[in-house]
C-alpha positions as a Markdown table, in Angstrom:
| # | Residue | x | y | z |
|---|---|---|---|---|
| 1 | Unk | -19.1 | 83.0 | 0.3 |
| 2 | Unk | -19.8 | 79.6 | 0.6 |
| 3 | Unk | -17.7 | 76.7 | 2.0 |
| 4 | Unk | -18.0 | 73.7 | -0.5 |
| 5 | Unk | -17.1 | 70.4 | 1.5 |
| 6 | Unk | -14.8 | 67.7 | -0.4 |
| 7 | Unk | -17.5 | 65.0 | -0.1 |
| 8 | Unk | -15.6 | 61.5 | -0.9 |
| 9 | Unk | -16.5 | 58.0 | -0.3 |
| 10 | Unk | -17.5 | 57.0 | 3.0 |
| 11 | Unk | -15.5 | 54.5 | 5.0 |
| 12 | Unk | -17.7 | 52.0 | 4.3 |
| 13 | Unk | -17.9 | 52.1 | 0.7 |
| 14 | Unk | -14.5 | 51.5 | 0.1 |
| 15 | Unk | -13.6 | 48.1 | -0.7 |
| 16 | Unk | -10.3 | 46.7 | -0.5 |
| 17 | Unk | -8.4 | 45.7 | -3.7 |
| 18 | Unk | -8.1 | 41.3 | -2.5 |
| 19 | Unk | -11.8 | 41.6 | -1.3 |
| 20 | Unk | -13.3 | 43.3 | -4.8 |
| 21 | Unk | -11.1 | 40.3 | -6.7 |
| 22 | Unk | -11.3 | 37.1 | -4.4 |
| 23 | Unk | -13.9 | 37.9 | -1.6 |
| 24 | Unk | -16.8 | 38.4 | -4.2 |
| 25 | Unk | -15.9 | 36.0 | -6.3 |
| 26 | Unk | -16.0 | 33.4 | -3.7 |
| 27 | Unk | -19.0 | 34.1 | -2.2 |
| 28 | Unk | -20.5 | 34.1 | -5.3 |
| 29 | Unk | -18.9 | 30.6 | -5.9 |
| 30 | Unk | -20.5 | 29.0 | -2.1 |
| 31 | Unk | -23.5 | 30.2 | -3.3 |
| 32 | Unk | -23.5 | 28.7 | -6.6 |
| 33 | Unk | -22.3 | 25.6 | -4.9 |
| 34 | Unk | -25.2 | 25.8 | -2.1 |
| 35 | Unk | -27.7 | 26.5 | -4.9 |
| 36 | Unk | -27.0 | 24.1 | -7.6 |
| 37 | Unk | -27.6 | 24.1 | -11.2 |
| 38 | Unk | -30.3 | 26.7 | -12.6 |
| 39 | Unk | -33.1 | 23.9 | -13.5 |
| 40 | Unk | -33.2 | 22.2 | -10.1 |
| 41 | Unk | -35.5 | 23.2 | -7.5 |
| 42 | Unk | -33.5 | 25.6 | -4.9 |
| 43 | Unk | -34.0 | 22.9 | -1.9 |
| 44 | Unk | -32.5 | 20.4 | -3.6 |
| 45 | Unk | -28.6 | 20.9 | -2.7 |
| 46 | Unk | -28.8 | 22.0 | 0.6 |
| 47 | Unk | -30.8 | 18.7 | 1.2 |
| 48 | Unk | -28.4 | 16.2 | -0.7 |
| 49 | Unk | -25.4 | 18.6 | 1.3 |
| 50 | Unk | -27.4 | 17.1 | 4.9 |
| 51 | Unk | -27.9 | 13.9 | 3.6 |
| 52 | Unk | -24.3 | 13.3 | 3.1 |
| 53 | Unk | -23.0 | 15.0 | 6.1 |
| 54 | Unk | -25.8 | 12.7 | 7.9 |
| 55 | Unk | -24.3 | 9.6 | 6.1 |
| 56 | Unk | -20.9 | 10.0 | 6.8 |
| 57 | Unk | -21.9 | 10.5 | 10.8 |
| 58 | Unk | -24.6 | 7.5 | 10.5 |
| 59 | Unk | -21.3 | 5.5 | 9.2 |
| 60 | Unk | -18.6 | 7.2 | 11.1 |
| 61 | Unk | -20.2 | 7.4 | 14.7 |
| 62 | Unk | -18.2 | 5.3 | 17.5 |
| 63 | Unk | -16.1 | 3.5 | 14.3 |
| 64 | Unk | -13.6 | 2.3 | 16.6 |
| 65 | Unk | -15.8 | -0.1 | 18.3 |
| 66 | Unk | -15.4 | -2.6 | 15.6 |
| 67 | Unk | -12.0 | -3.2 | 16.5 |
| 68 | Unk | -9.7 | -4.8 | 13.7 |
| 69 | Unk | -12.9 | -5.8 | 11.5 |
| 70 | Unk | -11.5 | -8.5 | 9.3 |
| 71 | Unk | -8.0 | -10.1 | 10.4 |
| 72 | Unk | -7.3 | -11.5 | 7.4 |
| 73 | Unk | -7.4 | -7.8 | 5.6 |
| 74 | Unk | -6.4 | -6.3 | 8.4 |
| 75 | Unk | -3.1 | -8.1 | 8.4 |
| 76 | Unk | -3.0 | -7.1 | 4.6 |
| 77 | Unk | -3.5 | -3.5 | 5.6 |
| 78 | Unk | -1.0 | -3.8 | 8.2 |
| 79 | Unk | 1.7 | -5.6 | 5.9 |
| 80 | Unk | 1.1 | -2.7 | 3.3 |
| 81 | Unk | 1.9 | -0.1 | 5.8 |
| 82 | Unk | 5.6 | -1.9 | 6.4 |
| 83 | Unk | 6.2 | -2.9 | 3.0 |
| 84 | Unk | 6.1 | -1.7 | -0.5 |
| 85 | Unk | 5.6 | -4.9 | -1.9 |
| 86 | Unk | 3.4 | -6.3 | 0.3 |
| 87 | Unk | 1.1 | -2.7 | 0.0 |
| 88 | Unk | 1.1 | -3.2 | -4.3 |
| 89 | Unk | 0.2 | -7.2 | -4.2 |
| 90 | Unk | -2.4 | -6.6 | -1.3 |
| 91 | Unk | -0.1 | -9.1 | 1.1 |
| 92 | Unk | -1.3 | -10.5 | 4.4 |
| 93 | Unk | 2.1 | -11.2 | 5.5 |
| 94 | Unk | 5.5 | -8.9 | 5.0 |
| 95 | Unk | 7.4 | -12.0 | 2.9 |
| 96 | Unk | 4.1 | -11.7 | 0.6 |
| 97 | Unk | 3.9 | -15.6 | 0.6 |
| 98 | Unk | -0.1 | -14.7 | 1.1 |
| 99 | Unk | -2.6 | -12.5 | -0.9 |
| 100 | Unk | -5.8 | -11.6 | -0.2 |
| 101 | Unk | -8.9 | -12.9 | -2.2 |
| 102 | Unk | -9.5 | -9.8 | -3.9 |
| 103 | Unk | -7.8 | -7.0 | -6.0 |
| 104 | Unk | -6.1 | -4.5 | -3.9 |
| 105 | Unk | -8.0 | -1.9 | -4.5 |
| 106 | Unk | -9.4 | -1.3 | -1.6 |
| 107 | Unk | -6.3 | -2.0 | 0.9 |
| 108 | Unk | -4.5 | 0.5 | -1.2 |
| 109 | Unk | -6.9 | 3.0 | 0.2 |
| 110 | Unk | -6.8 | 1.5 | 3.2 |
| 111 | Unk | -3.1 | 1.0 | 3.4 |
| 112 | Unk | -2.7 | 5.0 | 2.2 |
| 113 | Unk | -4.9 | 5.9 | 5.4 |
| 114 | Unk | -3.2 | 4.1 | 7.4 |
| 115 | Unk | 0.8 | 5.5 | 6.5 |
| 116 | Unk | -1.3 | 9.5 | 6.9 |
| 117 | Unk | -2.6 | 8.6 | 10.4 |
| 118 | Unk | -0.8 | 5.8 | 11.7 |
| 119 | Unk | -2.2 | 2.2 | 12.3 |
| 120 | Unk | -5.3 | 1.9 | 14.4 |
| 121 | Unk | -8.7 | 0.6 | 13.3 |
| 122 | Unk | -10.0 | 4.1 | 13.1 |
| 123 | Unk | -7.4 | 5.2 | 10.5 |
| 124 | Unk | -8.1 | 1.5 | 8.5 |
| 125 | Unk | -12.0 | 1.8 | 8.3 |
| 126 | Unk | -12.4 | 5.9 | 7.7 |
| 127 | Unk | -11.6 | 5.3 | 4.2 |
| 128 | Unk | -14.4 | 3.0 | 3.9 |
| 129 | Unk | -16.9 | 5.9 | 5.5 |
| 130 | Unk | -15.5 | 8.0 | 2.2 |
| 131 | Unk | -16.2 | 5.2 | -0.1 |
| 132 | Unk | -19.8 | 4.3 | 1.8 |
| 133 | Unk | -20.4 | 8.3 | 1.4 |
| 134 | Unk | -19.4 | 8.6 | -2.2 |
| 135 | Unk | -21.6 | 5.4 | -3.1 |
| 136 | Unk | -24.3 | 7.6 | -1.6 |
| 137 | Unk | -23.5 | 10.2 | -3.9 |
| 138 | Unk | -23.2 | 8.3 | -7.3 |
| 139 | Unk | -26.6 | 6.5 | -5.9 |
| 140 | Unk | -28.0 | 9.8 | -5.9 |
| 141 | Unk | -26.9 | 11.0 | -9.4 |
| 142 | Unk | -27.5 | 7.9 | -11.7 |
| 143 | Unk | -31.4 | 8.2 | -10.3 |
| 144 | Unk | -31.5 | 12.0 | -10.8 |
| 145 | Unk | -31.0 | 11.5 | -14.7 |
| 146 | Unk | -34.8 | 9.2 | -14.7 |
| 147 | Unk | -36.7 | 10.0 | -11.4 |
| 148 | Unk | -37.3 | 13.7 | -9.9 |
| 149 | Unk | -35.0 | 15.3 | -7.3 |
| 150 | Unk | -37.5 | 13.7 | -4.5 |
| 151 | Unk | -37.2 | 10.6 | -5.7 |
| 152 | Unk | -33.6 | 10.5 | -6.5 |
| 153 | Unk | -32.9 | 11.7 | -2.6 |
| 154 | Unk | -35.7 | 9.1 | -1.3 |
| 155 | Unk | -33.3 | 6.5 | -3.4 |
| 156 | Unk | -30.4 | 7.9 | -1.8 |
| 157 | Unk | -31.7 | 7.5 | 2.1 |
| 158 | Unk | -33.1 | 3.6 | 0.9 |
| 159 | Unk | -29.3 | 3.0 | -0.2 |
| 160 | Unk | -27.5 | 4.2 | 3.3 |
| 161 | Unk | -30.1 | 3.1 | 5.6 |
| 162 | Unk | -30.2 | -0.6 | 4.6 |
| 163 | Unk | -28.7 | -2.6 | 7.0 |
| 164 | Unk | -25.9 | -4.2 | 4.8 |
| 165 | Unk | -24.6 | -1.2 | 3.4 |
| 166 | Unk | -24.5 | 0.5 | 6.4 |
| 167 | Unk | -22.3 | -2.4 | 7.7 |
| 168 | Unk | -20.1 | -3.2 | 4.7 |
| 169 | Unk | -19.2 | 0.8 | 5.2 |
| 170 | Unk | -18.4 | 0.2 | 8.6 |
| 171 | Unk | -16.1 | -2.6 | 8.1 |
| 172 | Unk | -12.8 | -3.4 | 6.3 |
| 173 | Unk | -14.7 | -5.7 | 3.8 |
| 174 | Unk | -13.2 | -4.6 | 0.0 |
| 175 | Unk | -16.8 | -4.1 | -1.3 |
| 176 | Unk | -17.2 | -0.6 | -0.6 |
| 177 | Unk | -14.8 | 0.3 | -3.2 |
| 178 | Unk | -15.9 | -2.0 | -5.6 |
| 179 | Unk | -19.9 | -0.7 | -5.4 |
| 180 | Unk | -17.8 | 2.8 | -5.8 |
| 181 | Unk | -15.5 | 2.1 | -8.5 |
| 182 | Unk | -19.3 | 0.3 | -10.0 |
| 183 | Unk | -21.3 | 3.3 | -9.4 |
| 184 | Unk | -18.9 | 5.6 | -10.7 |
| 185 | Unk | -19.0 | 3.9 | -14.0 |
| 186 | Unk | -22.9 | 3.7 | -14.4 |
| 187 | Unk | -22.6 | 7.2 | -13.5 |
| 188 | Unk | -20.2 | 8.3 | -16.5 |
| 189 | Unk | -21.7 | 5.2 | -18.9 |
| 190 | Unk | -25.5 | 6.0 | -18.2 |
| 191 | Unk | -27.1 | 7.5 | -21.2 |
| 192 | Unk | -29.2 | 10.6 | -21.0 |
| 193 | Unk | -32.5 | 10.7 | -20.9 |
């Protein structure tokens, strides 16, 4: 007589039901997020992943110590936070008697930073480290549809390491958002090649 043992799944092989549907799946989607498309070379978006981190702490590190920036937009900035008005027509003063010299594009950004964290030049210039990153970004992706991934990440370091641009993303200037808003249109209007 023999004794036949129930042999069953081990406790490791059992999977929970939330881990089989959601855990799986998003690991799979991290990795296909840290990998990239297919056709590019498999060093290609962990590298543009540092570049950007490395921009936005090239851009971001000891921000405060630019104080108010601009006055005139900071005032703008300031005037948005108190009043609706003033935050639509990109006012300098709260009886929006003054406008600012450009659209308002960027000091709505601004001005929406600044109701989320309160008003402090830190709070008024991370939106432009967003916009200084994103340029980065669309940099990046009009050159990768002409030029190899190299060449398209080389383009991307030229663009965030000159001088200017590291400045105008430091500062409460509206031309961050304006390269942005430009880039993000040759992106979407560049034809294929």
């Amino acid at each position: 007589m023999s004794i036949s043992t129930i042999s069953g799944p081990k406790p490791g092989d059992i999977t929970p039901r939330w881990k089989s549907r959601w855990g799986f799946r998003l690991t799979a989607e991290l990795q296909r997020f840290w990998r990239g498309p297919a056709q590019d070379p498999s060093w290609e978006r962990p590298a543009l992943v540092f570049l950007l981190a490395f921009n936005a702490v090239l851009y971001s590190w000891n921000l405060s110590i630019n104080g108010w920036a601009n006055y005139f937009y900071s005032a703008a900035v300031q005037a948005g936070a108190i009043d609706a008005k003033a935050f639509f027509f990109g006012s300098s003063d709260w009886g929006n008697s003054i406008t600012v010299d450009k659209p308002p594009l960027s000091l709505w950004i601004m001005g929406l930073s600044v109701r989320l964290l309160g008003f402090n030049p830190t709070a008024m210039l991370i939106p432009q480290v967003f916009m200084g990153v994103l340029t980065t970004l669309l940099v990046y992706l009009i050159l990768k549809r002409c030029v190899s991934s190299m060449a398209a990440l080389f383009g991307a370091v030229v663009y965030f390491t000159t001088p200017i641009v590291t400045l105008m993303s430091r500062y409460n200037n509206p031309r961050p958002a304006t390269v942005a808003a430009n880039g993000g249109r040759c992106v979407v209007r560049a034809p294929q090649h």
